[in-house]
CSV table of C-alpha atoms in Angstrom, one decimal:
chain,number,residue,atom,x,y,z
A,1,MET,CA,-137.0,-23.4,146.1
A,2,ILE,CA,-136.3,-22.4,142.5
A,3,SER,CA,-138.4,-22.8,140.0
A,4,ARG,CA,-137.7,-25.7,137.5
A,5,ARG,CA,-137.9,-22.2,134.6
A,6,ARG,CA,-135.4,-20.5,136.5
A,7,GLY,CA,-133.4,-22.7,137.8
A,8,PRO,CA,-130.9,-24.0,134.7
A,9,ARG,CA,-131.1,-20.2,134.2
A,10,ILE,CA,-130.0,-19.1,137.6
A,11,LEU,CA,-126.8,-22.5,137.4
A,12,ALA,CA,-125.4,-21.2,134.4
A,13,ALA,CA,-125.4,-17.6,135.3
A,14,LEU,CA,-123.5,-18.9,138.4
A,15,ALA,CA,-121.4,-22.0,136.8
A,16,LEU,CA,-120.6,-17.9,134.5
A,17,THR,CA,-119.1,-16.7,137.6
A,18,CYS,CA,-117.6,-19.3,138.6
A,19,LEU,CA,-115.3,-19.3,135.8
A,20,LEU,CA,-114.8,-16.1,135.4
A,21,PHE,CA,-113.4,-15.8,139.3
A,22,SER,CA,-111.5,-19.1,138.8
A,23,ALA,CA,-109.6,-16.8,135.3
A,24,LEU,CA,-109.2,-14.1,137.1
A,25,SER,CA,-108.3,-15.9,140.2
A,26,ALA,CA,-105.5,-18.5,137.8
A,27,ALA,CA,-103.6,-15.8,136.3
A,28,PRO,CA,-102.3,-12.2,137.6
A,29,ALA,CA,-104.9,-9.6,137.9
A,30,SER,CA,-104.9,-6.5,135.6
A,31,ALA,CA,-106.3,-3.5,134.8
A,32,SER,CA,-106.6,-5.2,131.2
A,33,ALA,CA,-107.8,-8.5,131.9
A,34,VAL,CA,-110.0,-7.4,133.9
A,35,SER,CA,-111.4,-5.1,131.3
A,36,SER,CA,-110.9,-7.4,128.5
A,37,LEU,CA,-113.6,-9.6,130.4
A,38,VAL,CA,-116.4,-6.9,130.2
A,39,SER,CA,-115.0,-4.2,127.6
A,40,PRO,CA,-117.9,-2.8,125.7
A,41,ALA,CA,-118.2,-4.7,121.6
A,42,ARG,CA,-116.4,-3.0,119.0
A,43,SER,CA,-116.0,-3.9,115.2
A,44,ALA,CA,-113.8,-5.9,113.7
A,45,GLU,CA,-113.6,-3.4,110.1
A,46,THR,CA,-113.7,0.2,111.8
A,47,ASP,CA,-113.0,-0.5,115.8
A,48,ALA,CA,-115.9,0.8,116.6
A,49,PRO,CA,-118.6,-0.1,119.6
A,50,VAL,CA,-120.8,-2.9,117.9
A,51,GLU,CA,-124.5,-2.3,119.1
A,52,SER,CA,-125.7,-4.1,121.8
A,53,ASP,CA,-128.5,-3.8,123.9
A,54,ALA,CA,-127.7,-5.7,127.2
A,55,PRO,CA,-128.8,-4.8,130.2
A,56,GLY,CA,-125.8,-6.4,132.3
A,57,ASP,CA,-122.2,-7.8,132.2
A,58,ALA,CA,-121.8,-9.1,129.5
A,59,ILE,CA,-119.1,-11.3,127.5
A,60,TRP,CA,-120.7,-12.2,125.0
A,61,SER,CA,-122.0,-9.7,121.8
A,62,TRP,CA,-124.9,-10.6,120.0
A,63,PRO,CA,-124.4,-12.7,116.6
A,64,VAL,CA,-126.8,-10.5,114.9
A,65,GLN,CA,-127.8,-7.4,114.7
A,66,PRO,CA,-130.2,-5.7,115.4
A,67,ARG,CA,-131.1,-7.5,118.7
A,68,PRO,CA,-133.9,-10.4,117.7
A,69,GLU,CA,-136.7,-11.6,119.2
A,70,ILE,CA,-135.8,-14.8,121.5
A,71,SER,CA,-138.3,-17.8,119.8
A,72,ARG,CA,-137.3,-20.2,122.8
A,73,LEU,CA,-135.1,-20.0,125.9
A,74,PHE,CA,-133.0,-22.5,126.9
A,75,ASP,CA,-134.2,-24.8,128.9
A,76,LEU,CA,-131.5,-27.9,130.3
A,77,GLU,CA,-132.7,-28.8,134.0
A,78,HIS,CA,-128.9,-30.8,134.2
A,79,ARG,CA,-126.1,-32.0,131.4
A,80,TYR,CA,-127.9,-35.1,130.1
A,81,SER,CA,-131.9,-34.5,130.6
A,82,ALA,CA,-133.7,-34.4,127.5
A,83,GLY,CA,-133.9,-30.0,126.6
A,84,HIS,CA,-133.6,-27.0,124.8
A,85,ARG,CA,-129.6,-26.9,124.3
A,86,GLY,CA,-129.0,-23.3,123.9
A,87,ILE,CA,-131.4,-20.2,122.2
A,88,ASP,CA,-133.4,-19.8,118.9
A,89,LEU,CA,-133.1,-16.3,117.4
A,90,ALA,CA,-136.0,-15.3,114.9
A,91,VAL,CA,-134.6,-14.1,111.6
A,92,PRO,CA,-135.1,-15.0,108.3
A,93,ALA,CA,-132.5,-16.9,106.2
A,94,GLY,CA,-129.8,-14.7,104.7
A,95,THR,CA,-129.4,-13.1,107.9
A,96,ALA,CA,-125.4,-12.1,108.6
A,97,VAL,CA,-124.0,-13.7,111.8
A,98,TYR,CA,-121.2,-11.8,113.0
A,99,ALA,CA,-118.6,-13.7,115.7
A,100,PRO,CA,-120.0,-12.8,119.2
A,101,ASP,CA,-116.7,-12.7,120.7
A,102,ASP,CA,-113.1,-13.4,119.9
A,103,GLY,CA,-111.5,-16.9,118.9
A,104,THR,CA,-110.8,-20.0,116.3
A,105,VAL,CA,-112.5,-21.6,114.4
A,106,HIS,CA,-113.5,-24.7,116.1
A,107,PHE,CA,-115.6,-26.2,113.3
A,108,VAL,CA,-117.4,-26.3,109.7
A,109,GLY,CA,-119.6,-28.7,108.3
A,110,TRP,CA,-122.4,-30.9,108.1
A,111,VAL,CA,-124.1,-32.7,111.5
A,112,VAL,CA,-127.1,-34.7,111.5
A,113,ASP,CA,-128.4,-32.7,108.9
A,114,ARG,CA,-127.7,-29.7,109.3
A,115,PRO,CA,-124.6,-27.2,108.6
A,116,LEU,CA,-122.8,-25.8,112.2
A,117,LEU,CA,-120.3,-23.8,113.2
A,118,SER,CA,-118.6,-23.9,116.5
A,119,ILE,CA,-115.7,-20.8,117.4
A,120,GLN,CA,-113.4,-22.1,120.7
A,121,HIS,CA,-113.1,-19.1,122.6
A,122,ALA,CA,-109.9,-18.3,124.8
A,123,ASN,CA,-112.3,-18.1,128.2
A,124,GLY,CA,-112.6,-22.9,127.2
A,125,ILE,CA,-116.5,-21.4,126.2
A,126,ARG,CA,-116.9,-22.6,122.7
A,127,SER,CA,-119.8,-20.9,120.7
A,128,THR,CA,-122.2,-22.6,118.2
A,129,PHE,CA,-124.5,-21.7,115.2
A,130,GLU,CA,-127.3,-23.6,113.2
A,131,PRO,CA,-128.1,-23.6,110.3
A,132,VAL,CA,-124.9,-21.5,109.0
A,133,ASP,CA,-123.7,-21.4,105.6
A,134,ALA,CA,-119.6,-20.1,106.9
A,135,ALA,CA,-117.6,-17.3,105.8
A,136,VAL,CA,-114.6,-19.0,107.1
A,137,ALA,CA,-112.8,-21.9,108.0
A,138,GLU,CA,-111.7,-23.9,110.8
A,139,GLY,CA,-108.1,-22.7,112.1
A,140,ASP,CA,-109.2,-19.4,110.9
A,141,ALA,CA,-108.8,-16.5,113.7
A,142,VAL,CA,-112.1,-14.5,113.9
A,143,THR,CA,-112.5,-10.6,115.7
A,144,ARG,CA,-115.4,-10.2,118.2
A,145,GLY,CA,-118.2,-8.8,115.3
A,146,GLN,CA,-116.4,-10.4,112.0
A,147,LEU,CA,-119.1,-11.7,110.1
A,148,ILE,CA,-118.5,-15.7,110.2
A,149,GLY,CA,-121.5,-16.5,108.1
A,150,HIS,CA,-124.9,-16.2,106.8
A,151,VAL,CA,-128.0,-18.0,108.2
A,152,ALA,CA,-129.1,-21.5,106.1
A,153,ASP,CA,-131.7,-21.2,103.9
A,154,SER,CA,-132.5,-24.7,103.4
A,155,PRO,CA,-132.2,-27.2,106.2
A,156,ALA,CA,-134.7,-25.0,108.2
A,157,HIS,CA,-133.8,-25.1,111.8
A,158,GLU,CA,-137.0,-26.9,113.6
A,159,PRO,CA,-139.7,-25.8,114.9
A,160,SER,CA,-139.5,-21.7,113.4
A,161,GLY,CA,-136.8,-21.5,111.6
A,162,GLY,CA,-133.8,-19.1,112.8
A,163,LEU,CA,-130.2,-19.1,114.3
A,164,HIS,CA,-129.8,-21.6,116.9
A,165,LEU,CA,-127.0,-20.3,119.6
A,166,GLY,CA,-125.4,-22.9,121.7
A,167,ALA,CA,-123.0,-22.1,124.2
A,168,ARG,CA,-120.6,-24.6,126.5
A,169,LEU,CA,-117.8,-25.4,128.5
A,170,GLY,CA,-116.1,-28.4,128.0
A,171,ASP,CA,-119.3,-31.4,128.4
A,172,ASP,CA,-121.1,-28.8,130.1
A,173,TYR,CA,-123.5,-26.7,128.1
A,174,LEU,CA,-124.4,-22.6,129.5
A,175,ASP,CA,-127.8,-20.9,128.2
A,176,PRO,CA,-126.5,-18.1,126.0
A,177,LEU,CA,-128.1,-15.7,127.4
A,178,ALA,CA,-125.9,-14.8,130.4
A,179,LEU,CA,-122.9,-14.5,127.9
A,180,LEU,CA,-124.9,-12.3,126.7
A,181,GLY,CA,-125.7,-10.4,130.2
A,182,GLU,CA,-129.5,-10.8,129.2
A,183,VAL,CA,-129.8,-13.1,132.3
A,184,PRO,CA,-131.3,-11.5,135.5
A,185,ARG,CA,-129.6,-11.5,138.7
A,186,ALA,CA,-129.9,-14.1,141.4
A,187,ILE,CA,-132.3,-12.2,144.1
A,188,LEU,CA,-131.3,-14.2,147.6
A,189,LEU,CA,-134.9,-14.3,149.7
A,190,PRO,CA,-135.8,-15.1,152.8
A,191,ILE,CA,-136.4,-18.6,154.2
A,192,SER,CA,-140.2,-18.4,155.4
A,193,PRO,CA,-140.8,-20.8,158.9
């Protein structure tokens, strides 16, 4: 039986695996296509690797450096349930925020009462950041590791400030930790009689 706490993480990792498999099987497999999904992050300015503490197969690089403490985890049983549709990173206002992967800025503006920024990535995943004072505009192309804004001073993210990082594939929310290579691999255990 999958626990309520691990279930969403395992499902997010499985959804991500299916997405990657379908993306690779839909296009002719080439070494460059495969390596582009798992290649190390590079800085837009220097083409040097971006610091990463991810132990697994990271698709995204961390949007803040160094890797921050996570103050609240993804917690969503299914698309329509109440829960937390992303992760909260414990960083102070003014912290620089970087694009986790190449993409196009999809939205910059206010949603309800907070400034939000989202990036549409080529693999169909959309990243979201709040509250962020954007340094980019809608339609801008961004590269992995490029500065996209700073954590807004006001209003602070609830309940304890910091940066909220979300990920969506269509209408489904994904656990950003799976994209950052932080979700442990699933281990199948025998069913006891």
